[in-house]
mmCIF file of C-alpha atoms and ligand atoms in Angstrom:
data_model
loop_
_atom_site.group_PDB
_atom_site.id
_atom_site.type_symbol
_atom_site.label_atom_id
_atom_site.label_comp_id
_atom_site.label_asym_id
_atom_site.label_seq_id
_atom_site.Cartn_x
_atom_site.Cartn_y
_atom_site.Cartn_z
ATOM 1 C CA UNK G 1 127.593 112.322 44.323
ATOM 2 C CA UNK G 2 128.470 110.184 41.337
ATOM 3 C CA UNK G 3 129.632 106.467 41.873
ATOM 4 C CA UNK G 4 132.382 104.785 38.857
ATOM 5 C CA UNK G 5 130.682 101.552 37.722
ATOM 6 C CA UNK G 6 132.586 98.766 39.483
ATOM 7 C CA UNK G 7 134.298 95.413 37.379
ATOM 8 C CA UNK G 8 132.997 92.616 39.658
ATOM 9 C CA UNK G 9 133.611 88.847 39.184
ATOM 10 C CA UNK G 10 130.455 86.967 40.399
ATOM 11 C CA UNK G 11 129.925 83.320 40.972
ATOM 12 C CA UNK G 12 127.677 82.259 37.836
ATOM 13 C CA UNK G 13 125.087 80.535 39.921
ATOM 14 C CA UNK G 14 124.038 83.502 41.892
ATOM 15 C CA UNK G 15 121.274 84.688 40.061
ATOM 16 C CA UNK G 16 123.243 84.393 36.420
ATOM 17 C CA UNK G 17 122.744 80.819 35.309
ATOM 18 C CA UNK G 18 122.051 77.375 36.775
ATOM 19 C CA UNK G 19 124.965 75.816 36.703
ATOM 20 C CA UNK G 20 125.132 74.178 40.607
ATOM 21 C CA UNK G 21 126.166 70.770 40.715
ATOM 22 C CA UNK G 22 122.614 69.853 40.926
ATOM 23 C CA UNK G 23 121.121 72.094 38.260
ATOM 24 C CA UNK G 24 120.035 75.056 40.434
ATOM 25 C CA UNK G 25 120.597 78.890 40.849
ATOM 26 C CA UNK G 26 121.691 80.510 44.117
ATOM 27 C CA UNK G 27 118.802 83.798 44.127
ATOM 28 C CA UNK G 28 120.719 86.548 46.395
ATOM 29 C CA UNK G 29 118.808 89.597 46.385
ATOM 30 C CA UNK G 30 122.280 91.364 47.801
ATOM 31 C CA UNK G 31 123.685 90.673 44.622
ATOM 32 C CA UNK G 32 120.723 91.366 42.404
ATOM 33 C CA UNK G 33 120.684 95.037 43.793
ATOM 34 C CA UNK G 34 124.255 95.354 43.365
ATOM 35 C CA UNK G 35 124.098 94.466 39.660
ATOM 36 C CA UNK G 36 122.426 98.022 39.229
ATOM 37 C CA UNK G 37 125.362 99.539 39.389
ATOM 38 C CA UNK G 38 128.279 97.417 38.729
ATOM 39 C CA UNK G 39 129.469 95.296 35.735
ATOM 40 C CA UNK G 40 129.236 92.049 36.222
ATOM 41 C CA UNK G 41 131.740 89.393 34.833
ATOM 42 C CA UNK G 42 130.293 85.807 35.580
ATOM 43 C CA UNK G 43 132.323 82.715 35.791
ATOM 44 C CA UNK G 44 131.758 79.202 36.982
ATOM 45 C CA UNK G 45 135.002 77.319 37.316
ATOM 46 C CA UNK G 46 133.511 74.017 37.680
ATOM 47 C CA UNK G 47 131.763 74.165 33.781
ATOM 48 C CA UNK G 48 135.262 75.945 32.822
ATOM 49 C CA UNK G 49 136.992 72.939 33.469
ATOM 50 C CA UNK G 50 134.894 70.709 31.526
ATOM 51 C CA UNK G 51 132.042 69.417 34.181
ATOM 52 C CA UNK G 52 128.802 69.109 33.160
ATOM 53 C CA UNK G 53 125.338 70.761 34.513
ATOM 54 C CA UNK G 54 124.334 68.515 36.397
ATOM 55 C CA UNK G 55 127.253 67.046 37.678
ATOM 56 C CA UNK G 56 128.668 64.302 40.464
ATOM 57 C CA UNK G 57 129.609 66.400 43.370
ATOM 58 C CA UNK G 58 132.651 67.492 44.408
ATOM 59 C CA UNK G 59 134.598 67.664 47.719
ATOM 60 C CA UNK G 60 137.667 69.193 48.928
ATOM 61 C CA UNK G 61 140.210 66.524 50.738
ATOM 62 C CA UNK G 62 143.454 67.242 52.705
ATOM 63 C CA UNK G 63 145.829 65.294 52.934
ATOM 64 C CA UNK G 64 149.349 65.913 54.019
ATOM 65 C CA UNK G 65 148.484 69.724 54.272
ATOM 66 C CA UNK G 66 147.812 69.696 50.586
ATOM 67 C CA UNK G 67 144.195 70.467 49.703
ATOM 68 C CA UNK G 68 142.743 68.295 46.279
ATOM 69 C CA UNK G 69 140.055 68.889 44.558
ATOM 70 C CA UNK G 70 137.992 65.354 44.058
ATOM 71 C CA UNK G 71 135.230 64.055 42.535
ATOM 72 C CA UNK G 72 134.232 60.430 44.514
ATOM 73 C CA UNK G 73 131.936 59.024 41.998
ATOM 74 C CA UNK G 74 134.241 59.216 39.275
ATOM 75 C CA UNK G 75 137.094 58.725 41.439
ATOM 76 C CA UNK G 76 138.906 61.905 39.430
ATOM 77 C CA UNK G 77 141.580 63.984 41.031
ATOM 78 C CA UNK G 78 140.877 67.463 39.347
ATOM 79 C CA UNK G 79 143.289 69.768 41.638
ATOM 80 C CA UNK G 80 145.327 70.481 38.683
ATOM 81 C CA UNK G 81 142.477 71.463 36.283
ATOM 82 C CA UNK G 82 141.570 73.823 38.486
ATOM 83 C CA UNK G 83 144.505 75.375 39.509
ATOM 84 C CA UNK G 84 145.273 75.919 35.775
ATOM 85 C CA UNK G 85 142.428 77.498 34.857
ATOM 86 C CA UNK G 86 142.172 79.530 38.099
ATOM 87 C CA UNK G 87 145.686 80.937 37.015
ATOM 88 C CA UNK G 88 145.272 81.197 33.635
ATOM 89 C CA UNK G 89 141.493 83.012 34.487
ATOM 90 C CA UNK G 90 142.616 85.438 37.448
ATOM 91 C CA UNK G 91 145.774 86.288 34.879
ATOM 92 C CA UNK G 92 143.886 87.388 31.683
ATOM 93 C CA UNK G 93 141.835 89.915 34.424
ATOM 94 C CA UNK G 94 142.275 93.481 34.019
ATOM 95 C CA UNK G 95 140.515 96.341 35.921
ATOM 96 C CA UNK G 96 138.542 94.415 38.120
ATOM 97 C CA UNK G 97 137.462 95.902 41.544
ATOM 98 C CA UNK G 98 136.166 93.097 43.475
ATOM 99 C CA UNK G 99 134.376 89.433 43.669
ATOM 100 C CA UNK G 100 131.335 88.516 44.880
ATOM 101 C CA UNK G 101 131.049 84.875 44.607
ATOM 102 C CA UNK G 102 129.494 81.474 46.294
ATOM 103 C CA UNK G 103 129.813 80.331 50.017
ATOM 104 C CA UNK G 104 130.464 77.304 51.151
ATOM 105 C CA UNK G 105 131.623 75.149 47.541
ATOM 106 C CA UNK G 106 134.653 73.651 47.025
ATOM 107 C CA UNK G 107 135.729 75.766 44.048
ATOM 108 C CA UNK G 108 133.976 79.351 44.749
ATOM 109 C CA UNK G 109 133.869 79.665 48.511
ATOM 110 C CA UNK G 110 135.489 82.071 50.202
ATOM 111 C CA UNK G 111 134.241 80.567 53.677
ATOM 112 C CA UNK G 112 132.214 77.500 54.999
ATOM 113 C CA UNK G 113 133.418 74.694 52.510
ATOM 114 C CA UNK G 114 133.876 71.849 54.093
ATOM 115 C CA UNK G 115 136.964 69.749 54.252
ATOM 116 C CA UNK G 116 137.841 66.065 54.186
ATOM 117 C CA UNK G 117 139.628 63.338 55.426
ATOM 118 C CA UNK G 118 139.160 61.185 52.837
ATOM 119 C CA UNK G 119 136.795 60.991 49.578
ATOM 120 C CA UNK G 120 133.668 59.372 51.561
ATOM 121 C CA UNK G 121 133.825 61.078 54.842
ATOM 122 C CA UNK G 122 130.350 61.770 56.262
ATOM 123 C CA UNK G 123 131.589 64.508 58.478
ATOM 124 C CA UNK G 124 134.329 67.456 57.826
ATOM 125 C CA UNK G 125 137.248 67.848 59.549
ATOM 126 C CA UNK G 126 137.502 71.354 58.997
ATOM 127 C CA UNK G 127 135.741 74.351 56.995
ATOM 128 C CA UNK G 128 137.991 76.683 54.494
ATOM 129 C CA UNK G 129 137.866 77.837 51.129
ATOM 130 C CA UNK G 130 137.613 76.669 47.634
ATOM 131 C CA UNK G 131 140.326 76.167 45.545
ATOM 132 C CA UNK G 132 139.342 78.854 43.075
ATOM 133 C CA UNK G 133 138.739 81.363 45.938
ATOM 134 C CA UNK G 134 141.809 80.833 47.006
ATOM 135 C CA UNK G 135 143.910 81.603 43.714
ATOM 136 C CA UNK G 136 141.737 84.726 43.782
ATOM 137 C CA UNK G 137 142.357 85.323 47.562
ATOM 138 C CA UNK G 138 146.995 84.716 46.667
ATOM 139 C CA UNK G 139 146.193 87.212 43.344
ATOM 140 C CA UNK G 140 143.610 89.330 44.386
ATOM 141 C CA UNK G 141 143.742 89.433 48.454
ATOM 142 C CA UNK G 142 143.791 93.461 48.505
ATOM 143 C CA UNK G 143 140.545 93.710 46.576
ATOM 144 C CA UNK G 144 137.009 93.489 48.304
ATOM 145 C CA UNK G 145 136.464 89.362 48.092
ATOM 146 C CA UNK G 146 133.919 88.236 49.519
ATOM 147 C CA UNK G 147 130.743 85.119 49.275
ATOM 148 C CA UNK G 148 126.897 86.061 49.684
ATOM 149 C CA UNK G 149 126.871 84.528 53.023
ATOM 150 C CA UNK G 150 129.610 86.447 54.627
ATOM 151 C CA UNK G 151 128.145 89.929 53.065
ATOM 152 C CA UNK G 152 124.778 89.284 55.390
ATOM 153 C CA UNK G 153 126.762 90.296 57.983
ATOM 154 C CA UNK G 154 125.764 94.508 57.909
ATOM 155 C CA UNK G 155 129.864 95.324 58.584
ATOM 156 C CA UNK G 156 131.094 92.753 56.262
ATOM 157 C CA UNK G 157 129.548 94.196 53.504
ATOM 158 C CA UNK G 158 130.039 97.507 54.533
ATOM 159 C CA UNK G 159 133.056 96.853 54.361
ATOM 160 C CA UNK G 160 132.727 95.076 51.012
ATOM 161 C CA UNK G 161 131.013 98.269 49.270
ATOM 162 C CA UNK G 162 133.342 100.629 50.461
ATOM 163 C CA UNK G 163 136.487 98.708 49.217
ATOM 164 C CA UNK G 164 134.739 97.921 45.932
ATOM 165 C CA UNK G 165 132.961 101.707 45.089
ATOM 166 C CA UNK G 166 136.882 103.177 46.778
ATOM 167 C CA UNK G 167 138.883 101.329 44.508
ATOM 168 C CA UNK G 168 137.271 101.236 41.307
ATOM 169 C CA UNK G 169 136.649 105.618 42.071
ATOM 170 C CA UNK G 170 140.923 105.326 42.399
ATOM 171 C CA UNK G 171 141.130 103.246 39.136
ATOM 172 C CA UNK G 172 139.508 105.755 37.225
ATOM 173 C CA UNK G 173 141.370 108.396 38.554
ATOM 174 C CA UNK G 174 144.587 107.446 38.397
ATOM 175 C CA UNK G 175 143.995 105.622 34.816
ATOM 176 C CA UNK G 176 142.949 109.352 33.325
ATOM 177 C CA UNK G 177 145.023 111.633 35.755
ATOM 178 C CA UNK G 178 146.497 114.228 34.119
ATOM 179 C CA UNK G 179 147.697 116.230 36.993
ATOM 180 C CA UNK G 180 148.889 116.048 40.699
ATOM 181 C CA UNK G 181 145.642 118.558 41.482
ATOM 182 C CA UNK G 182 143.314 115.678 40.007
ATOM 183 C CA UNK G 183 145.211 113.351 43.083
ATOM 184 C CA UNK G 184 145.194 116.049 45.483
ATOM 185 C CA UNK G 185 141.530 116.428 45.133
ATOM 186 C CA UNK G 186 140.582 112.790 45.265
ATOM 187 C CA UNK G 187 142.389 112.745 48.091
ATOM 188 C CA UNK G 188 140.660 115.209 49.605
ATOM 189 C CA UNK G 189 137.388 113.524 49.134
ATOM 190 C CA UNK G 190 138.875 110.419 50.989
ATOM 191 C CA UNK G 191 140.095 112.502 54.033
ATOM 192 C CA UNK G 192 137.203 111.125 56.633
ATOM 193 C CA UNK G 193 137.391 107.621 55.218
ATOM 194 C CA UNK G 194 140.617 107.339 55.182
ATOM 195 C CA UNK G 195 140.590 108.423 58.773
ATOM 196 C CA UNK G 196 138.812 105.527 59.766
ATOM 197 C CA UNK G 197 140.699 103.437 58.242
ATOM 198 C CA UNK G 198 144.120 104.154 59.165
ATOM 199 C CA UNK G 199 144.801 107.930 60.686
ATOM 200 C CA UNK G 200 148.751 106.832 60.195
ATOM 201 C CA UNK G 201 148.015 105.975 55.842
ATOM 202 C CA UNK G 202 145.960 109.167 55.609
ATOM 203 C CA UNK G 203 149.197 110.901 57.083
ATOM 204 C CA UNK G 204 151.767 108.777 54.700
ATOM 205 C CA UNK G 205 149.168 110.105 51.624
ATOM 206 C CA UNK G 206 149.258 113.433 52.529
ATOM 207 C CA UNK G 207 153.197 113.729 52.043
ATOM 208 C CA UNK G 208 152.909 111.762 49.102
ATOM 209 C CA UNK G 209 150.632 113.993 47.241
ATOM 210 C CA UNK G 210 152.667 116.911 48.706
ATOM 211 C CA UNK G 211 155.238 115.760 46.712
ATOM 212 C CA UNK G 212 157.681 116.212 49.826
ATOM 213 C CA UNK G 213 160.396 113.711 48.890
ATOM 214 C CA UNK G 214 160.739 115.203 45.519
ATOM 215 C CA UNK G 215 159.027 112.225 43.689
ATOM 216 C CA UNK G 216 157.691 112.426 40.094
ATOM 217 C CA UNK G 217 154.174 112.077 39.395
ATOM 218 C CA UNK G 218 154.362 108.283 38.045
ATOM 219 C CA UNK G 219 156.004 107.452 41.347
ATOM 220 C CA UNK G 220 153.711 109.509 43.495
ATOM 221 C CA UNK G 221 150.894 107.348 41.759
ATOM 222 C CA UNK G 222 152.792 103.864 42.368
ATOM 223 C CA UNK G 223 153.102 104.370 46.142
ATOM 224 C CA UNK G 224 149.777 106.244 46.266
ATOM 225 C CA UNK G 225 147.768 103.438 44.822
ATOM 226 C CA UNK G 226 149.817 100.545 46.724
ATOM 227 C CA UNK G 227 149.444 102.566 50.570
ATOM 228 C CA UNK G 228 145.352 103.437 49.238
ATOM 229 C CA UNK G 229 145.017 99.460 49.399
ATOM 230 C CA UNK G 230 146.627 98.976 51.882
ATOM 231 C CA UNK G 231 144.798 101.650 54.196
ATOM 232 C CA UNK G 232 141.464 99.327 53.725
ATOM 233 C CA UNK G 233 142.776 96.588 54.420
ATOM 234 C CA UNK G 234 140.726 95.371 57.342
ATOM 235 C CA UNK G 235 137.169 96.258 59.000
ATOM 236 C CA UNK G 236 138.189 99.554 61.627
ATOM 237 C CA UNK G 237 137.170 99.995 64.751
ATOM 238 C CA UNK G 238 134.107 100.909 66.452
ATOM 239 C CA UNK G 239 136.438 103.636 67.849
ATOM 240 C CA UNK G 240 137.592 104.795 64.276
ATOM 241 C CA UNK G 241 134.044 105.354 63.085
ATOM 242 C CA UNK G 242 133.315 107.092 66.590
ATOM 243 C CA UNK G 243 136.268 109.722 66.078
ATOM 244 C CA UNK G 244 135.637 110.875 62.863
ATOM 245 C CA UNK G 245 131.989 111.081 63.715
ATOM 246 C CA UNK G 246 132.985 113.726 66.732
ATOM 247 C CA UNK G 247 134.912 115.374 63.629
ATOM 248 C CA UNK G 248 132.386 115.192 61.236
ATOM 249 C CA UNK G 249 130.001 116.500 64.192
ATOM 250 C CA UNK G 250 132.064 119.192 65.206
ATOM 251 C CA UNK G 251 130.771 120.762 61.912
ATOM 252 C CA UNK G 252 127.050 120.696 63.225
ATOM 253 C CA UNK G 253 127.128 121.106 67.088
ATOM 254 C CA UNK G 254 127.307 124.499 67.354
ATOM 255 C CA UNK G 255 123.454 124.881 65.431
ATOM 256 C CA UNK G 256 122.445 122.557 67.932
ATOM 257 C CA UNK G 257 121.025 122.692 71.306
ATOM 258 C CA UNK G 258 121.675 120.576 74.425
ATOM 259 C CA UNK G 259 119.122 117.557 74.098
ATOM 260 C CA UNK G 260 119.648 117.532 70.544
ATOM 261 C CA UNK G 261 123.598 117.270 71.398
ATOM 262 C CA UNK G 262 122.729 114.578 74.014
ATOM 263 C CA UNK G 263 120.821 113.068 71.633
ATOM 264 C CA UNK G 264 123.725 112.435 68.863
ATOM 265 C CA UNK G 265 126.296 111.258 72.248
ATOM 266 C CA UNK G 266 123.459 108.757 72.701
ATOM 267 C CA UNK G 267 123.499 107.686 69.649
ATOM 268 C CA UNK G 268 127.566 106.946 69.810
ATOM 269 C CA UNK G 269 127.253 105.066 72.655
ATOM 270 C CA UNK G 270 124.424 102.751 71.008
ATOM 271 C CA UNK G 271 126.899 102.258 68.697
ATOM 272 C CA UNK G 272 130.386 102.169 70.716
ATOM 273 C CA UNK G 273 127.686 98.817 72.339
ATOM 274 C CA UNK G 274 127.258 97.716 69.537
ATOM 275 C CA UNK G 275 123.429 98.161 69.316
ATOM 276 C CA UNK G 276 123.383 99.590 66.209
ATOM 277 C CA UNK G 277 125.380 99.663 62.619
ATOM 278 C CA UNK G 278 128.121 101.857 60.809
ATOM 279 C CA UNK G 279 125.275 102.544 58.171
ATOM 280 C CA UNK G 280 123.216 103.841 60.581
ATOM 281 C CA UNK G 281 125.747 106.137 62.093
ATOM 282 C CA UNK G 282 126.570 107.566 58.401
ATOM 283 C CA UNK G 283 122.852 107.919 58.033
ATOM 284 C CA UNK G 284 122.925 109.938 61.010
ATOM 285 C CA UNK G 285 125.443 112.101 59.649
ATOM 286 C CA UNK G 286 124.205 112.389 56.516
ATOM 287 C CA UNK G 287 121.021 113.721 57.880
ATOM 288 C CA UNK G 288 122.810 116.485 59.956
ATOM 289 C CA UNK G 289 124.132 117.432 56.402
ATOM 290 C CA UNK G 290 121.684 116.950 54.986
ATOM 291 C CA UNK G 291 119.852 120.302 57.229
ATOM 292 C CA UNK G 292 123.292 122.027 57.379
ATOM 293 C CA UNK G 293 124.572 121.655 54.105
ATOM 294 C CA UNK G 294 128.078 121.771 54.368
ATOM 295 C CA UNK G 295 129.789 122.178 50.718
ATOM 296 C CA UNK G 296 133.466 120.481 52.465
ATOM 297 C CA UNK G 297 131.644 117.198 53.955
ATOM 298 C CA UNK G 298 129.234 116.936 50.761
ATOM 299 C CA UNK G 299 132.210 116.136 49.231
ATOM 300 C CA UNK G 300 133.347 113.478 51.870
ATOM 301 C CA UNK G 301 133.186 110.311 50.797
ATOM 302 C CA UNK G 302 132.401 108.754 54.209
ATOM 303 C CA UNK G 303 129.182 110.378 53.752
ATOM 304 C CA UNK G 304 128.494 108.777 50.792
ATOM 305 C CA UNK G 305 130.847 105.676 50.203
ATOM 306 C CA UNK G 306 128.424 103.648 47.591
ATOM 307 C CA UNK G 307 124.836 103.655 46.676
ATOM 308 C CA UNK G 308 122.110 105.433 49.192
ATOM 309 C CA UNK G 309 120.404 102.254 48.393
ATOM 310 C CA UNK G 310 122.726 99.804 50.414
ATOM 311 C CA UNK G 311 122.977 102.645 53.737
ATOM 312 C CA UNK G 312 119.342 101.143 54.080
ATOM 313 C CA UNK G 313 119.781 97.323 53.099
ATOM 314 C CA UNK G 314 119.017 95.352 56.122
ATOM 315 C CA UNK G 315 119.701 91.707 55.450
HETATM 316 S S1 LIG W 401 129.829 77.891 43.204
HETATM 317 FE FE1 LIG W 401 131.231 78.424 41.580
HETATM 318 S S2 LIG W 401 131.818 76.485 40.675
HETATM 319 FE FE2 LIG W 401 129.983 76.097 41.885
HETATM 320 S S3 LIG W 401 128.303 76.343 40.453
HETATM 321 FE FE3 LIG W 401 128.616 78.311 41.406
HETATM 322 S S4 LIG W 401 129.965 79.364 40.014
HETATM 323 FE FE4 LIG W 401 130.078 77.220 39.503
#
């Protein structure tokens, strides 16, 4: 199966440029792979506001349950220089399908930065996010956002990929649709993911696409697009991925013989414990396909969500 080439904001200090506050690069080989198939767009809102390479550091302070932006050596408050350019940035965006940027700073990081009291604090009092992550996280919250650290967790970026290959594959269809079959069929393709990730939004899309409240196609697409977001909009359940395995399964057990039947429960309850990955339970699948060849489930996306390549990343 074909993937759409993504739109995907990246930090500019992972891999891209060095433009840390001390002059280096952030090498992530996560995000190296991932540049062979999606567009990058790199930004680095600390140089967009004027700051140098290399530069005084920066820290993140609250006070009165405000969060500023501060540089300590130079005693500058620069809160409002990034807020404007985060705004003005994240508004001139158009088709993007995710963001993949840097953990832990106090502009890019969508987890780990670290908070202070006060300008010279040794120690945080808490860890959050950047102030640039968060425009992008009030603007952009239904995409697949995400920092490098977070995505060496095997779900999280599982979970990452799918969003990111999902949306941008609905993007293209909807921006060239010229018919409600063109819907239907993507729709179709989604069945099993959508499954997993919310058995009550695959229902809603089904009537939608039927047409059954007499919509028009424009307004099909509108609430299509806006409950398709909203269906991924957290990590399922073990138990999802374990249902619409026994479906997918279904397909294959009746080629198969007792131990090789006990053989695929085993492997659901390896993962129902945890013990092993989602990857590794679409691998499975894949592979049963894979000797079966079944023409519906080649066409399911849950088999084949985003690159083979990433079903056998291991962090
Ligand atoms: S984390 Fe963001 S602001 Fe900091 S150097 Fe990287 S791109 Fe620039």
């Amino acid at each position: 199966m074909d993937f759409p080439k993504p739109n995907i904001i990246l930090s500019r200090c992972i891999n891209i440029e060095a433009v840390r506050y001390d002059g280096g690069i952030t090498n992530n080989e996560f995000a190296k792979i991932l540049g062979n198939y999606v567009n990058y767009i790199p930004v680095c809102p600390e140089v967009s506001i004027g700051l140098g390479v290399p530069r005084d550091p920066i820290v993140i302070i609250k006070e009165n349950n405000s969060y500023r932006l501060y540089q300590p050596k130079t005693e500058l408050d620069l809160t409002s220089r990034m807020e404007e350019f985060s705004d003005e940035f994240l508004d001139s965006l158009r088709e993007i399908d995710g963001f993949l940027l840097r953990s832990k700073s106090p502009s890019c990081g969508v987890s780990g930065t670290k908070i202070f009291d006060n300008p010279y604090a040794s120690k945080p009092i808490e860890e959050g996010k950047g102030i640039f992550a968060k425009k992008v996280l009030e603007k952009f919250g239904y995409l697949a956002v995400e920092d490098e650290l977070r995505l060496k967790n095997i779900e999280i970026m599982n979970h990452f990929l799918i969003k990111v290959f999902a949306f941008t594959e609905l993007r293209e269809t909807l921006n060239s649709l010229s018919s409600i079959k063109e819907l239907i069929n993507f729709h179709q393709r989604y069945k099993y993911l959508l499954m997993a990730y919310s058995q009550k939004i695959l229902r809603t899309l089904g009537r939608v696409i039927a047409g059954i409240d007499g919509s028009k196609l424009q307004e099909i697409v509108f609430i299509y697009r806006e409950e398709f977001y909203k269906a991924f909009s957290n990590i399922p359940s073990r138990g999802s991925h374990i249902n619409v395995s026994q479906h997918i399964f279904g397909y294959f057990s009746k080629y198969l013989s007792n131990s090789e039947k006990e053989r695929f429960f085993k492997l659901l309850d390896n993962y129902r414990k945890g013990l092993i990955h989602t990857t590794d339970l679409i691998r499975a699948l894949r592979d049963y396909n894979l000797r079966y060849n079944n023409n519906y489930l080649t066409t399911q996306r849950y088999l084949n969500p985003y690159p083979e390549e990433f079903l056998l990343y291991k962090n």
